[in-house]
C-alpha atoms as a printed R data frame, in Angstrom:
    type eleno elety resid chain resno       x       y       z
1   ATOM     1    CA   MET     A     1 -10.909 -30.358  33.108
2   ATOM     2    CA   THR     A     2 -12.494 -33.256  35.261
3   ATOM     3    CA   GLY     A     3 -11.318 -32.243  38.732
4   ATOM     4    CA   ARG     A     4 -13.159 -30.347  41.316
5   ATOM     5    CA   LEU     A     5 -12.095 -27.043  42.836
6   ATOM     6    CA   GLU     A     6 -13.137 -26.690  46.476
7   ATOM     7    CA   ILE     A     7 -13.199 -23.243  48.310
8   ATOM     8    CA   ARG     A     8 -13.129 -23.251  52.052
9   ATOM     9    CA   THR     A     9 -13.684 -20.107  54.074
10  ATOM    10    CA   GLY     A    10 -12.049 -19.591  57.428
11  ATOM    11    CA   THR     A    11  -9.557 -22.400  56.992
12  ATOM    12    CA   PRO     A    12  -5.758 -21.525  57.222
13  ATOM    13    CA   ALA     A    13  -3.828 -22.093  54.163
14  ATOM    14    CA   PRO     A    14  -1.480 -25.216  54.307
15  ATOM    15    CA   SER     A    15   2.142 -24.567  55.011
16  ATOM    16    CA   ALA     A    16   4.467 -24.688  51.953
17  ATOM    17    CA   GLY     A    17   5.127 -28.171  50.888
18  ATOM    18    CA   LYS     A    18   3.137 -29.951  53.450
19  ATOM    19    CA   ASP     A    19  -0.192 -30.677  51.696
20  ATOM    20    CA   VAL     A    20   0.767 -30.510  48.046
21  ATOM    21    CA   ASP     A    21  -0.485 -34.107  47.547
22  ATOM    22    CA   ARG     A    22  -3.906 -32.952  48.638
23  ATOM    23    CA   VAL     A    23  -4.459 -30.535  45.794
24  ATOM    24    CA   PRO     A    24  -7.085 -31.955  43.363
25  ATOM    25    CA   ILE     A    25  -5.645 -33.415  40.231
26  ATOM    26    CA   GLY     A    26  -8.107 -31.522  38.093
27  ATOM    27    CA   LEU     A    27  -6.719 -28.175  39.530
28  ATOM    28    CA   LEU     A    28  -3.096 -29.238  38.590
29  ATOM    29    CA   ARG     A    29  -4.383 -30.180  35.035
30  ATOM    30    CA   GLY     A    30  -6.131 -26.790  34.879
31  ATOM    31    CA   ASN     A    31  -2.963 -24.920  35.755
32  ATOM    32    CA   ASP     A    32  -1.109 -26.887  33.112
33  ATOM    33    CA   MET     A    33  -3.910 -26.061  30.489
34  ATOM    34    CA   ILE     A    34  -3.676 -22.308  31.504
35  ATOM    35    CA   GLY     A    35   0.064 -22.495  30.951
36  ATOM    36    CA   THR     A    36  -0.341 -24.113  27.544
37  ATOM    37    CA   ILE     A    37  -3.000 -21.533  26.555
38  ATOM    38    CA   ARG     A    38  -0.615 -18.718  27.634
39  ATOM    39    CA   MET     A    39   2.270 -20.232  25.565
40  ATOM    40    CA   ALA     A    40  -0.090 -20.632  22.576
41  ATOM    41    CA   LEU     A    41  -1.048 -17.010  22.872
42  ATOM    42    CA   ALA     A    42   2.536 -15.835  23.074
43  ATOM    43    CA   GLY     A    43   3.353 -17.887  20.106
44  ATOM    44    CA   ALA     A    44   0.423 -16.387  18.113
45  ATOM    45    CA   ILE     A    45   1.538 -12.931  19.082
46  ATOM    46    CA   VAL     A    46   5.181 -13.702  17.829
47  ATOM    47    CA   ALA     A    47   3.754 -15.254  14.664
48  ATOM    48    CA   THR     A    48   1.569 -12.272  13.971
49  ATOM    49    CA   SER     A    49   4.545  -9.839  14.541
50  ATOM    50    CA   CYS     A    50   6.662 -11.890  12.132
51  ATOM    51    CA   ALA     A    51   3.807 -11.858   9.529
52  ATOM    52    CA   THR     A    52   3.463  -8.075   9.920
53  ATOM    53    CA   ALA     A    53   7.187  -7.614   9.463
54  ATOM    54    CA   THR     A    54   7.238  -9.889   6.439
55  ATOM    55    CA   ALA     A    55   4.287  -8.079   4.869
56  ATOM    56    CA   GLN     A    56   6.145  -4.765   4.781
57  ATOM    57    CA   THR     A    57   6.285  -3.464   1.163
58  ATOM    58    CA   MET     A    58   8.764  -1.339  -0.842
59  ATOM    59    CA   ARG     A    59   8.426   0.949  -3.806
60  ATOM    60    CA   VAL     A    60  10.492   0.183  -6.884
61  ATOM    61    CA   ARG     A    61  11.054   2.096 -10.140
62  ATOM    62    CA   GLY     A    62  13.193   1.480 -13.214
63  ATOM    63    CA   THR     A    63  13.255  -0.300 -16.484
64  ATOM    64    CA   ILE     A    64  12.050  -3.804 -17.635
65  ATOM    65    CA   GLU     A    65  14.827  -5.735 -19.102
66  ATOM    66    CA   LYS     A    66  12.987  -9.064 -19.921
67  ATOM    67    CA   ALA     A    67   9.574 -10.528 -19.307
68  ATOM    68    CA   GLU     A    68   8.934 -14.321 -19.087
69  ATOM    69    CA   GLY     A    69   5.380 -15.026 -18.205
70  ATOM    70    CA   ASN     A    70   4.803 -13.587 -14.756
71  ATOM    71    CA   VAL     A    71   8.452 -13.158 -13.938
72  ATOM    72    CA   LEU     A    72  10.170  -9.826 -14.805
73  ATOM    73    CA   SER     A    73  13.965  -9.036 -14.906
74  ATOM    74    CA   LEU     A    74  14.197  -5.439 -13.933
75  ATOM    75    CA   LYS     A    75  16.857  -2.724 -13.500
76  ATOM    76    CA   SER     A    76  15.842  -0.356 -10.741
77  ATOM    77    CA   SER     A    77  16.559   3.380 -10.889
78  ATOM    78    CA   ASP     A    78  19.530   3.012  -8.629
79  ATOM    79    CA   GLY     A    79  21.072   0.314 -10.990
80  ATOM    80    CA   ALA     A    80  20.110  -2.768  -9.071
81  ATOM    81    CA   GLU     A    81  19.243  -5.938 -10.868
82  ATOM    82    CA   LEU     A    82  15.955  -7.385  -9.660
83  ATOM    83    CA   LYS     A    83  13.573 -10.283 -10.198
84  ATOM    84    CA   LEU     A    84   9.858  -9.717  -9.706
85  ATOM    85    CA   THR     A    85   6.987 -12.088  -9.940
86  ATOM    86    CA   LEU     A    86   3.462 -10.821 -10.689
87  ATOM    87    CA   THR     A    87   0.734 -12.705  -8.741
88  ATOM    88    CA   GLY     A    88  -1.726 -14.613 -10.812
89  ATOM    89    CA   ASN     A    89  -4.361 -11.796 -10.495
90  ATOM    90    CA   ALA     A    90  -1.900  -8.948 -10.937
91  ATOM    91    CA   MET     A    91  -3.184  -5.688 -12.240
92  ATOM    92    CA   ILE     A    92  -1.160  -4.230 -15.149
93  ATOM    93    CA   VAL     A    93  -1.725  -0.407 -15.561
94  ATOM    94    CA   ALA     A    94  -0.536   1.080 -18.762
95  ATOM    95    CA   VAL     A    95   0.558   4.741 -18.339
96  ATOM    96    CA   VAL     A    96   0.218   7.092 -21.416
97  ATOM    97    CA   LYS     A    97   1.039  10.773 -21.851
98  ATOM    98    CA   ALA     A    98  -1.947  13.119 -21.465
99  ATOM    99    CA   SER     A    99  -2.688  16.825 -21.206
100 ATOM   100    CA   MET     A   100  -5.112  19.241 -19.453
101 ATOM   101    CA   ALA     A   101  -7.487  18.817 -22.397
102 ATOM   102    CA   ASP     A   102  -8.118  15.121 -21.162
103 ATOM   103    CA   ILE     A   103  -9.496  16.444 -17.790
104 ATOM   104    CA   LYS     A   104 -13.275  16.970 -17.895
105 ATOM   105    CA   GLU     A   105 -16.025  17.637 -15.241
106 ATOM   106    CA   GLY     A   106 -16.002  14.634 -12.989
107 ATOM   107    CA   THR     A   107 -12.765  13.096 -14.293
108 ATOM   108    CA   PHE     A   108 -11.202  10.935 -11.486
109 ATOM   109    CA   LEU     A   109  -7.581  11.803 -10.992
110 ATOM   110    CA   GLY     A   110  -4.769  11.974  -8.518
111 ATOM   111    CA   SER     A   111  -2.016  14.491  -7.957
112 ATOM   112    CA   ALA     A   112   1.207  14.327  -5.947
113 ATOM   113    CA   ALA     A   113   1.794  17.912  -4.926
114 ATOM   114    CA   MET     A   114   3.584  20.396  -2.555
115 ATOM   115    CA   PRO     A   115   1.341  22.202  -0.129
116 ATOM   116    CA   GLN     A   116   1.436  26.127  -0.708
117 ATOM   117    CA   PRO     A   117   1.201  28.916   1.883
118 ATOM   118    CA   ASP     A   118  -2.347  29.856   0.650
119 ATOM   119    CA   GLY     A   119  -3.576  26.340   1.251
120 ATOM   120    CA   SER     A   120  -3.433  25.174  -2.436
121 ATOM   121    CA   GLN     A   121  -1.440  22.226  -3.627
122 ATOM   122    CA   ARG     A   122   1.291  22.750  -6.309
123 ATOM   123    CA   ALA     A   123   1.304  19.679  -8.601
124 ATOM   124    CA   LEU     A   124   4.365  17.635  -9.029
125 ATOM   125    CA   GLU     A   125   2.549  15.369 -11.375
126 ATOM   126    CA   VAL     A   126  -1.130  14.493 -12.327
127 ATOM   127    CA   HIS     A   127  -2.536  11.038 -13.241
128 ATOM   128    CA   ILE     A   128  -5.953  10.489 -14.765
129 ATOM   129    CA   PHE     A   129  -7.555   7.220 -13.789
130 ATOM   130    CA   PRO     A   130  -9.886   5.146 -16.108
131 ATOM   131    CA   GLU     A   131 -13.420   4.693 -15.149
132 ATOM   132    CA   GLN     A   132 -12.743   1.167 -13.915
133 ATOM   133    CA   MET     A   133 -10.391   2.574 -11.326
134 ATOM   134    CA   ARG     A   134 -12.660   5.386 -10.048
135 ATOM   135    CA   GLY     A   135 -12.330   5.752  -6.319
136 ATOM   136    CA   THR     A   136  -8.691   4.316  -6.130
137 ATOM   137    CA   GLY     A   137  -7.087   5.869  -3.129
138 ATOM   138    CA   GLU     A   138  -9.662   8.600  -2.771
139 ATOM   139    CA   GLY     A   139  -8.667  11.265  -0.276
140 ATOM   140    CA   HIS     A   140  -5.854  13.511   0.770
141 ATOM   141    CA   ARG     A   141  -2.785  12.321   2.631
142 ATOM   142    CA   PRO     A   142   0.933  12.641   2.920
143 ATOM   143    CA   TYR     A   143   2.921  11.213  -0.006
144 ATOM   144    CA   SER     A   144   5.945   9.395   1.338
145 ATOM   145    CA   PRO     A   145   8.299   9.131  -1.885
146 ATOM   146    CA   VAL     A   146   8.645  12.900  -1.687
147 ATOM   147    CA   PRO     A   147   9.327  14.575   1.728
148 ATOM   148    CA   ASN     A   148   6.737  17.064   2.808
149 ATOM   149    CA   SER     A   149   4.423  16.426  -0.204
150 ATOM   150    CA   THR     A   150   0.900  15.143  -0.520
151 ATOM   151    CA   MET     A   151  -1.259  12.958  -2.599
152 ATOM   152    CA   THR     A   152  -4.841  13.865  -3.426
153 ATOM   153    CA   ASN     A   153  -7.099  11.685  -5.309
154 ATOM   154    CA   GLY     A   154 -10.525  12.874  -6.254
155 ATOM   155    CA   ALA     A   155 -13.037  14.096  -8.919
156 ATOM   156    CA   ALA     A   156 -12.463  17.291 -10.899
157 ATOM   157    CA   SER     A   157 -15.196  19.746 -10.146
158 ATOM   158    CA   GLY     A   158 -16.117  22.873 -11.916
159 ATOM   159    CA   THR     A   159 -14.148  24.687 -14.675
160 ATOM   160    CA   THR     A   160 -10.299  24.369 -15.015
161 ATOM   161    CA   VAL     A   161  -8.926  27.892 -14.640
162 ATOM   162    CA   ALA     A   162  -5.781  28.901 -16.585
163 ATOM   163    CA   GLY     A   163  -3.435  31.267 -14.781
164 ATOM   164    CA   VAL     A   164   0.137  32.635 -14.813
165 ATOM   165    CA   GLU     A   165   1.408  29.765 -12.678
166 ATOM   166    CA   GLY     A   166  -0.572  27.153 -14.509
167 ATOM   167    CA   ALA     A   167  -3.969  25.618 -14.505
168 ATOM   168    CA   THR     A   168  -5.999  25.266 -11.356
169 ATOM   169    CA   ILE     A   169  -8.218  22.268 -10.676
170 ATOM   170    CA   LEU     A   170 -10.541  21.840  -7.768
171 ATOM   171    CA   LEU     A   171 -10.580  18.172  -6.603
172 ATOM   172    CA   LYS     A   172 -13.368  16.883  -4.520
173 ATOM   173    CA   TYR     A   173 -13.301  13.603  -2.416
174 ATOM   174    CA   LYS     A   174 -15.207  12.197   0.356
175 ATOM   175    CA   GLY     A   175 -14.795  14.570   3.334
176 ATOM   176    CA   GLY     A   176 -13.155  17.499   1.542
177 ATOM   177    CA   GLU     A   177 -11.651  19.161  -1.446
178 ATOM   178    CA   LYS     A   178  -8.350  20.596  -2.556
179 ATOM   179    CA   LYS     A   179  -7.278  23.247  -4.977
180 ATOM   180    CA   ILE     A   180  -4.471  21.877  -7.338
181 ATOM   181    CA   VAL     A   181  -2.399  24.275  -9.290
182 ATOM   182    CA   VAL     A   182  -0.715  22.396 -12.226
183 ATOM   183    CA   PRO     A   183   2.377  24.279 -13.514
184 ATOM   184    CA   PRO     A   184   3.272  23.856 -17.235
185 ATOM   185    CA   ASN     A   185   6.207  21.572 -16.490
186 ATOM   186    CA   ALA     A   186   4.179  19.079 -14.373
187 ATOM   187    CA   PRO     A   187   3.740  15.649 -16.086
188 ATOM   188    CA   ILE     A   188   0.155  14.816 -16.926
189 ATOM   189    CA   LEU     A   189  -0.296  11.024 -17.414
190 ATOM   190    CA   ARG     A   190  -3.330   8.791 -18.114
191 ATOM   191    CA   TYR     A   191  -3.799   5.373 -16.662
192 ATOM   192    CA   GLU     A   192  -5.398   2.566 -18.813
193 ATOM   193    CA   ILE     A   193  -6.011  -0.959 -18.038
194 ATOM   194    CA   GLY     A   194  -3.105  -2.789 -19.544
195 ATOM   195    CA   SER     A   195  -1.995  -6.357 -20.461
196 ATOM   196    CA   LYS     A   196   1.041  -8.498 -20.546
197 ATOM   197    CA   GLY     A   197   1.726  -7.024 -24.043
198 ATOM   198    CA   ASP     A   198   2.745  -3.808 -22.203
199 ATOM   199    CA   LEU     A   199   5.622  -5.652 -20.297
200 ATOM   200    CA   LYS     A   200   8.244  -5.047 -22.956
201 ATOM   201    CA   ALA     A   201  12.004  -4.655 -22.680
202 ATOM   202    CA   GLY     A   202  12.867  -1.071 -22.340
203 ATOM   203    CA   ALA     A   203   9.567   0.075 -20.868
204 ATOM   204    CA   ARG     A   204   9.739   2.080 -17.723
205 ATOM   205    CA   PHE     A   205   7.772   0.867 -14.654
206 ATOM   206    CA   THR     A   206   6.705   1.640 -11.143
207 ATOM   207    CA   VAL     A   207   5.678  -0.824  -8.425
208 ATOM   208    CA   THR     A   208   4.244   0.958  -5.368
209 ATOM   209    CA   ALA     A   209   3.954  -2.118  -3.123
210 ATOM   210    CA   ALA     A   210   6.494  -4.901  -3.728
211 ATOM   211    CA   THR     A   211   7.032  -7.586  -1.153
212 ATOM   212    CA   ARG     A   212  10.443  -9.233  -0.725
213 ATOM   213    CA   LYS     A   213  10.254 -13.090  -0.655
214 ATOM   214    CA   PRO     A   214  12.575 -15.290   1.412
215 ATOM   215    CA   ASP     A   215  14.787 -15.992  -1.705
216 ATOM   216    CA   GLY     A   216  15.392 -12.304  -2.131
217 ATOM   217    CA   THR     A   217  13.144 -11.786  -5.198
218 ATOM   218    CA   LEU     A   218  10.071  -9.519  -5.207
219 ATOM   219    CA   GLU     A   219   6.409 -10.102  -5.667
220 ATOM   220    CA   ALA     A   220   3.668  -7.602  -6.476
221 ATOM   221    CA   ALA     A   221  -0.097  -7.605  -7.253
222 ATOM   222    CA   ARG     A   222   0.159  -4.403  -9.508
223 ATOM   223    CA   ILE     A   223   2.614  -2.769 -11.832
224 ATOM   224    CA   ASN     A   224   2.443   0.533 -13.660
225 ATOM   225    CA   VAL     A   225   4.222   0.421 -17.011
226 ATOM   226    CA   GLY     A   226   4.973   3.280 -19.306
227 ATOM   227    CA   ARG     A   227   3.477   3.032 -22.849
228 ATOM   228    CA   ASP     A   228   5.080   4.763 -25.930
229 ATOM   229    CA   GLY     A   229   7.881   6.339 -23.774
230 ATOM   230    CA   ALA     A   230   5.769   7.474 -20.825
231 ATOM   231    CA   VAL     A   231   7.392   7.353 -17.447
232 ATOM   232    CA   PRO     A   232   5.367   6.356 -14.524
233 ATOM   233    CA   HIS     A   233   5.826   8.308 -11.335
């Protein structure tokens, strides 16, 4: 702004329309600039809102029908035919069947579970992480795919105790710990770092955060794929 804003005290304000031509040009330009800034800010807010809406993700489960490079043809668990593109640096996680014998002191694992009246968590499934994924999702929080359930990721601590209702594991995470009761029918799976060789027709998969693109296809930076008949949860 190049004009000058003059402030006069004790001088009556000019009547409407009478002295408009006496307002400094710089002040008018200043008002125009303020208006422009406000419009730009409003546009930025709208753009941010749209970006946030676009960035919303969805969970998809089903079976791989065909893999062509980074593009997968999928059939979701509800029967829908989908196309999914894996990003260039996408993580492929192979999921294999495991057992309680694979859980040792310090093993980092996660469990979707239902809270029990005594404060423990009754496992719906348990997944064991490889060392490269230690710390993934660490903590205790609600698990949205199953109403009223929780997800706890942490390190196994102490001795696993066998009981009538199943084995009990103490999971410790930053800020707390949870007792997980694993019933005999709860699936126990182990995650391994996979490769494109795991993306085979007929393999079961789960994508926890797929983004829908403008053309209706999906995109994801991670996919969990069942190996040797394992079913990712």
